[in-house]
Every structure is written in structure tokens, then in C-alpha cells.
Amino acid sequence: NNENLSHKNYSHTVNKKQMLNFFRGNKQNKMVQAVCNGQVIAESENTIMVEGNHYFPPDSIKPGFLEDVAGYTTACPWKGEASYYNVKVDDKSYAKSAWTYQNPLSQATHIKGYVAFWKGRGVVVA
């Protein structure tokens, strides 16, 4: 289908398959790391890119860096309710700089439990 779709946050036009891959996600099959204050806090060859964010599998998150943010959630109309983590490295804490969908809606079950990091909040993903 060559139907073109556009999104209000993007200045270019993409085809329907590109738009679905952007929102639904696709596996990256390359090593990706999340680094904060020089510490690797997550790394995986199996991240899923959704809406420009790498979602890391739960088993790729290094222990001791994420702290639950109790009572704070946001809602996405197609992924569901996100819960948040503070990222803590050494003595520095970066508020609400990671999130996950523990009980996603049916369109987002492929990222259930995966963790993404907020760009510009202390964590560099590359």
C-alpha cells in the first residue's frame, strides 16, 4: 500500500509501512547501550525501537540502577499505562528518566516489561 501518512510532529511524509514500524517498533539486531555517568546501565542486541526510543529487554538492565517511582504513571492511547523509574548512579539521581509498560494494551504486548530511557535526562542511548 503506497498510502502516505504524516504525523504532526514530523515534517516529512512516510509510507504506511514506515509509519507502522515507527509506532509499533522493530528489533534493532545491533548492540545498544544505555549509559549514565560513565556507567553502562543496560545493553542489548535485542532492543525494540518504538517512536524513536530503544526499549531494552528486562534481562538487559543492570541491577541497582533503577528505583521505582511510586504512584506516578502516564497513559499512551495505544501502549497503555507507563510506570516510571528514577535512574541512580553513584550519588546522582535522575528523576523519572526510565519507563516501562508492565500491562500494555494489546497493540504493545511486544514491549511488555521492556525499559526505555528518556532522552536528555542523564542517560545516553547509543
Coordinates of N, CA, C and O in Angstrom, one line a residue, residues 4-113:
N4 N 0.3 7.5 1.8 CA 1.2 8.2 2.6 C 0.5 8.8 3.8 O -0.7 9.2 3.8
L5 N 1.2 8.7 4.9 CA 0.6 9.2 6.2 C 1.6 10.2 6.7 O 2.8 10.2 6.5
S6 N 1.1 11.2 7.5 CA 2.0 12.1 8.1 C 1.7 12.2 9.6 O 0.6 11.9 10.0
H7 N 2.6 12.7 10.4 CA 2.4 12.9 11.8 C 2.7 14.3 12.1 O 3.7 14.8 11.7
K8 N 1.9 14.9 13.0 CA 2.0 16.4 13.2 C 3.4 16.8 13.8 O 3.8 17.9 13.6
N9 N 4.1 15.8 14.4 CA 5.4 16.2 14.9 C 6.6 16.0 13.9 O 7.7 16.2 14.3
Y10 N 6.3 15.6 12.7 CA 7.3 15.3 11.8 C 7.0 16.0 10.5 O 5.9 16.1 10.0
S11 N 8.1 16.6 9.9 CA 7.9 17.4 8.7 C 7.9 16.6 7.4 O 7.6 17.2 6.4
H12 N 8.3 15.4 7.5 CA 8.4 14.6 6.2 C 7.2 13.6 6.2 O 6.5 13.4 7.1
T13 N 6.9 13.1 5.0 CA 5.9 12.2 4.8 C 6.5 10.8 4.6 O 7.5 10.6 4.0
V14 N 5.9 9.8 5.2 CA 6.4 8.4 5.1 C 5.2 7.5 4.6 O 4.1 7.9 4.8
N15 N 5.6 6.3 4.1 CA 4.5 5.4 3.7 C 4.0 4.7 4.9 O 4.5 4.8 6.0
K16 N 2.9 4.0 4.7 CA 2.1 3.4 5.8 C 3.0 2.4 6.6 O 3.0 2.3 7.8
K17 N 3.8 1.5 5.8 CA 4.7 0.6 6.5 C 5.7 1.2 7.4 O 6.0 0.8 8.5
Q18 N 6.3 2.3 6.9 CA 7.3 3.1 7.7 C 6.6 3.6 9.0 O 7.2 3.6 10.1
M19 N 5.4 4.2 8.8 CA 4.7 4.7 10.0 C 4.4 3.6 11.0 O 4.6 3.8 12.2
L20 N 3.9 2.5 10.5 CA 3.6 1.4 11.5 C 4.9 0.9 12.2 O 4.8 0.6 13.4
N21 N 6.0 0.8 11.5 CA 7.2 0.4 12.1 C 7.7 1.4 13.1 O 8.2 1.0 14.2
F22 N 7.5 2.7 12.9 CA 7.9 3.7 13.8 C 7.1 3.6 15.1 O 7.6 3.6 16.2
F23 N 5.8 3.4 15.0 CA 4.9 3.3 16.2 C 5.0 1.9 16.8 O 5.1 1.8 18.0
R24 N 4.8 0.9 16.1 CA 4.8 -0.5 16.6 C 6.1 -1.0 17.0 O 6.3 -1.7 18.0
G25 N 7.2 -0.6 16.3 CA 8.5 -0.9 16.6 C 9.1 -2.0 15.8 O 8.4 -2.8 15.1
N26 N 10.4 -2.1 15.8 CA 11.1 -3.2 15.1 C 12.4 -3.5 15.9 O 13.0 -2.6 16.5
K27 N 12.8 -4.8 15.8 CA 14.0 -5.2 16.5 C 15.2 -4.6 15.8 O 15.3 -4.4 14.6
Q28 N 16.2 -4.2 16.6 CA 17.4 -3.5 16.1 C 18.5 -4.4 15.6 O 19.2 -4.1 14.7
N29 N 18.6 -5.6 16.3 CA 19.7 -6.6 16.0 C 21.1 -5.9 15.9 O 21.9 -6.3 15.1
K30 N 21.4 -5.0 16.8 CA 22.7 -4.4 17.0 C 22.9 -4.1 18.4 O 21.9 -3.9 19.2
M31 N 24.1 -4.1 18.9 CA 24.4 -3.8 20.3 C 24.0 -2.3 20.6 O 24.5 -1.4 19.9
V32 N 23.2 -2.1 21.6 CA 22.8 -0.8 22.0 C 23.0 -0.7 23.5 O 22.7 -1.6 24.3
Q33 N 23.6 0.4 24.0 CA 23.8 0.6 25.4 C 23.1 1.9 25.9 O 23.0 2.9 25.2
A34 N 22.7 1.8 27.2 CA 22.2 3.0 27.9 C 23.3 3.3 28.9 O 23.7 2.4 29.7
V35 N 23.9 4.5 28.9 CA 25.0 4.9 29.7 C 24.6 6.1 30.5 O 24.1 7.1 30.0
C36 N 24.9 6.1 31.8 CA 24.7 7.3 32.7 C 25.9 7.5 33.6 O 26.4 6.5 34.2
N37 N 26.5 8.7 33.5 CA 27.7 9.0 34.3 C 28.8 8.0 34.1 O 29.5 7.6 35.0
G38 N 28.9 7.6 32.9 CA 30.0 6.6 32.5 C 29.7 5.2 32.8 O 30.6 4.3 32.6
Q39 N 28.6 4.9 33.5 CA 28.2 3.5 33.8 C 27.2 3.0 32.8 O 26.2 3.6 32.5
V40 N 27.5 1.8 32.3 CA 26.5 1.1 31.4 C 25.4 0.5 32.3 O 25.7 -0.3 33.2
I41 N 24.2 1.0 32.1 CA 23.1 0.6 33.0 C 22.2 -0.4 32.2 O 21.4 -1.1 32.9
A42 N 22.4 -0.5 30.9 CA 21.6 -1.5 30.1 C 22.4 -1.7 28.8 O 23.0 -0.8 28.3
E43 N 22.4 -2.9 28.3 CA 22.9 -3.2 27.0 C 22.3 -4.4 26.4 O 22.0 -5.4 27.1
S44 N 22.0 -4.4 25.1 CA 21.4 -5.5 24.5 C 21.5 -5.4 22.9 O 21.6 -4.3 22.4
E45 N 21.5 -6.5 22.3 CA 21.4 -6.6 20.8 C 19.9 -6.8 20.4 O 19.6 -6.9 19.2
N46 N 19.0 -6.8 21.4 CA 17.6 -7.1 21.1 C 16.6 -6.0 21.6 O 15.5 -6.3 22.0
T47 N 17.1 -4.7 21.5 CA 16.2 -3.7 21.8 C 15.1 -3.6 20.7 O 15.3 -4.1 19.6
I48 N 14.0 -3.0 21.1 CA 12.9 -2.7 20.1 C 12.7 -1.2 20.0 O 12.5 -0.6 21.0
M49 N 12.9 -0.7 18.8 CA 12.7 0.7 18.6 C 11.2 1.1 18.4 O 10.6 0.6 17.5
V50 N 10.7 1.9 19.3 CA 9.3 2.3 19.2 C 9.3 3.9 19.3 O 9.8 4.4 20.3
E51 N 8.7 4.5 18.4 CA 8.6 6.0 18.4 C 9.9 6.7 18.8 O 10.0 7.7 19.5
G52 N 11.0 6.2 18.2 CA 12.3 6.8 18.4 C 13.0 6.4 19.6 O 14.1 6.9 19.9
N53 N 12.4 5.5 20.5 CA 13.1 5.1 21.7 C 13.4 3.6 21.7 O 12.6 2.8 21.2
H54 N 14.6 3.3 22.2 CA 15.0 1.9 22.3 C 14.4 1.4 23.6 O 14.6 1.9 24.7
Y55 N 13.7 0.3 23.4 CA 13.1 -0.4 24.6 C 14.0 -1.6 24.8 O 14.2 -2.5 24.0
F56 N 14.6 -1.7 26.0 CA 15.6 -2.7 26.4 C 14.8 -3.9 27.1 O 14.0 -3.7 27.9
P57 N 15.2 -5.1 26.7 CA 14.6 -6.3 27.4 C 14.9 -6.3 28.9 O 15.9 -5.8 29.3
P58 N 14.0 -6.8 29.7 CA 14.2 -6.7 31.2 C 15.5 -7.3 31.6 O 16.1 -6.7 32.5
D59 N 15.9 -8.4 31.0 CA 17.1 -9.0 31.5 C 18.4 -8.3 31.0 O 19.5 -8.7 31.4
S60 N 18.3 -7.2 30.3 CA 19.5 -6.4 29.9 C 19.7 -5.3 30.8 O 20.8 -4.6 30.6
I61 N 18.9 -5.0 31.7 CA 19.0 -3.9 32.7 C 19.9 -4.4 33.8 O 19.7 -5.4 34.5
K62 N 21.0 -3.6 34.1 CA 21.9 -3.9 35.1 C 21.2 -3.7 36.5 O 20.6 -2.6 36.7
P63 N 21.4 -4.5 37.4 CA 20.8 -4.4 38.8 C 21.3 -3.2 39.5 O 22.5 -2.8 39.4
G64 N 20.5 -2.5 40.3 CA 20.9 -1.5 41.2 C 20.8 -0.1 40.7 O 21.1 0.9 41.4
F65 N 20.5 0.1 39.4 CA 20.4 1.5 38.9 C 19.0 2.1 38.8 O 18.9 3.3 38.6
L66 N 18.0 1.3 38.8 CA 16.6 1.8 38.7 C 15.9 1.7 40.0 O 15.9 0.7 40.7
E67 N 15.2 2.8 40.3 CA 14.3 2.9 41.5 C 12.9 3.2 41.1 O 12.7 4.2 40.4
D68 N 12.0 2.4 41.5 CA 10.6 2.6 41.2 C 10.1 4.0 41.7 O 10.5 4.5 42.8
V69 N 9.3 4.7 40.8 CA 8.7 5.9 41.2 C 7.2 5.6 41.6 O 6.4 5.3 40.7
A70 N 7.0 5.5 42.9 CA 5.6 5.0 43.3 C 4.6 6.0 43.0 O 4.8 7.2 43.2
G71 N 3.5 5.6 42.5 CA 2.3 6.4 42.2 C 2.3 7.3 41.0 O 1.4 8.1 40.8
Y72 N 3.4 7.3 40.2 CA 3.4 8.1 39.1 C 3.3 7.3 37.8 O 4.1 6.4 37.6
T73 N 2.3 7.6 37.0 CA 2.1 6.9 35.7 C 1.7 7.9 34.6 O 1.3 9.0 35.0
T74 N 1.9 7.5 33.4 CA 1.3 8.3 32.3 C 0.6 7.3 31.4 O 0.8 6.1 31.5
A75 N -0.3 7.8 30.5 CA -1.0 7.0 29.6 C -0.8 7.3 28.2 O -0.7 8.4 27.8
C76 N -0.6 6.2 27.4 CA -0.5 6.3 26.0 C -1.7 5.7 25.4 O -2.1 4.6 25.8
P77 N -2.4 6.3 24.4 CA -3.6 5.7 23.8 C -3.4 4.3 23.2 O -4.4 3.6 23.1
W78 N -2.2 4.0 22.8 CA -2.1 2.6 22.2 C -1.2 1.7 22.9 O -1.3 0.5 22.7
K79 N -0.3 2.2 23.8 CA 0.5 1.3 24.6 C 0.0 1.1 26.0 O 0.2 0.0 26.5
G80 N -0.8 2.0 26.5 CA -1.4 1.8 27.8 C -0.7 2.7 28.9 O -0.2 3.7 28.6
E81 N -0.7 2.2 30.1 CA -0.1 2.9 31.3 C 1.3 2.6 31.5 O 1.7 1.4 31.6
A82 N 2.1 3.7 31.5 CA 3.6 3.5 31.8 C 3.9 3.8 33.2 O 3.3 4.8 33.8
S83 N 4.7 3.0 33.8 CA 5.2 3.3 35.2 C 6.7 3.7 35.0 O 7.4 3.4 34.0
Y84 N 7.2 4.5 36.0 CA 8.5 5.2 35.8 C 9.5 4.7 36.9 O 9.2 4.2 37.9
Y85 N 10.8 5.0 36.5 CA 11.9 4.7 37.4 C 12.8 6.0 37.4 O 12.9 6.7 36.4
N86 N 13.4 6.2 38.6 CA 14.5 7.1 38.7 C 15.7 6.3 38.4 O 15.8 5.1 38.7
V87 N 16.7 6.9 37.7 CA 18.0 6.3 37.4 C 19.0 6.9 38.4 O 19.1 8.1 38.5
K88 N 19.6 6.0 39.2 CA 20.6 6.4 40.2 C 21.9 5.8 39.9 O 22.1 4.6 39.8
V89 N 22.9 6.7 39.7 CA 24.3 6.2 39.5 C 25.2 7.0 40.5 O 25.1 8.2 40.5
D90 N 25.9 6.3 41.3 CA 26.8 6.9 42.3 C 25.8 7.7 43.2 O 24.9 7.2 43.7
D91 N 26.1 9.0 43.4 CA 25.3 9.8 44.3 C 24.3 10.7 43.5 O 23.6 11.5 44.1
K92 N 24.2 10.5 42.2 CA 23.3 11.3 41.4 C 22.0 10.5 41.0 O 22.1 9.3 40.7
S93 N 20.9 11.2 41.1 CA 19.6 10.5 40.7 C 18.9 11.4 39.7 O 18.9 12.6 39.7
Y94 N 18.4 10.7 38.6 CA 17.7 11.4 37.5 C 16.3 11.0 37.6 O 15.9 9.8 37.3
A95 N 15.4 11.9 37.9 CA 14.0 11.7 38.2 C 13.3 11.2 36.9 O 13.4 11.9 35.9
K96 N 12.5 10.2 37.1 CA 11.6 9.7 36.0 C 12.3 9.6 34.7 O 11.7 10.0 33.7
S97 N 13.5 9.1 34.6 CA 14.2 9.0 33.4 C 14.1 7.7 32.7 O 14.8 7.5 31.6
A98 N 13.4 6.8 33.2 CA 13.1 5.5 32.5 C 11.7 5.1 32.7 O 11.1 5.5 33.7
W99 N 11.1 4.3 31.8 CA 9.7 3.9 32.0 C 9.5 2.5 31.3 O 10.4 2.0 30.6
T100 N 8.4 1.9 31.7 CA 8.1 0.6 31.2 C 6.6 0.4 31.2 O 5.8 1.2 31.8
Y101 N 6.1 -0.5 30.4 CA 4.7 -0.9 30.3 C 4.6 -2.3 30.8 O 4.9 -3.3 30.1
Q102 N 4.2 -2.4 32.1 CA 4.0 -3.8 32.7 C 2.8 -4.5 32.2 O 2.8 -5.7 32.2
N103 N 1.7 -3.8 31.9 CA 0.5 -4.3 31.4 C 0.0 -3.6 30.2 O -1.0 -2.9 30.3
P104 N 0.7 -3.7 29.1 CA 0.4 -2.9 27.9 C -0.9 -3.3 27.3 O -1.4 -4.4 27.5
L105 N -1.4 -2.4 26.5 CA -2.6 -2.8 25.7 C -2.2 -3.8 24.6 O -1.0 -4.0 24.4
S106 N -3.1 -4.4 23.9 CA -2.9 -5.5 23.0 C -1.9 -5.1 21.9 O -1.1 -5.9 21.4
Q107 N -1.9 -3.9 21.4 CA -1.0 -3.4 20.3 C 0.4 -3.3 20.8 O 1.3 -3.2 19.9
A108 N 0.7 -3.3 22.1 CA 2.0 -3.1 22.6 C 2.6 -4.3 23.4 O 3.6 -4.1 24.1
T109 N 2.0 -5.4 23.3 CA 2.4 -6.5 24.1 C 3.9 -6.9 23.9 O 4.5 -7.5 24.7
H110 N 4.4 -6.6 22.7 CA 5.8 -7.0 22.3 C 6.8 -6.2 23.2 O 8.0 -6.5 23.2
I111 N 6.4 -5.1 23.9 CA 7.3 -4.4 24.7 C 7.0 -4.5 26.2 O 7.5 -3.8 27.0
K112 N 6.2 -5.5 26.5 CA 5.8 -5.7 27.9 C 7.1 -5.9 28.8 O 7.9 -6.8 28.5
G113 N 7.2 -5.1 29.8 CA 8.3 -5.2 30.7 C 9.6 -4.6 30.2 O 10.6 -4.5 31.0

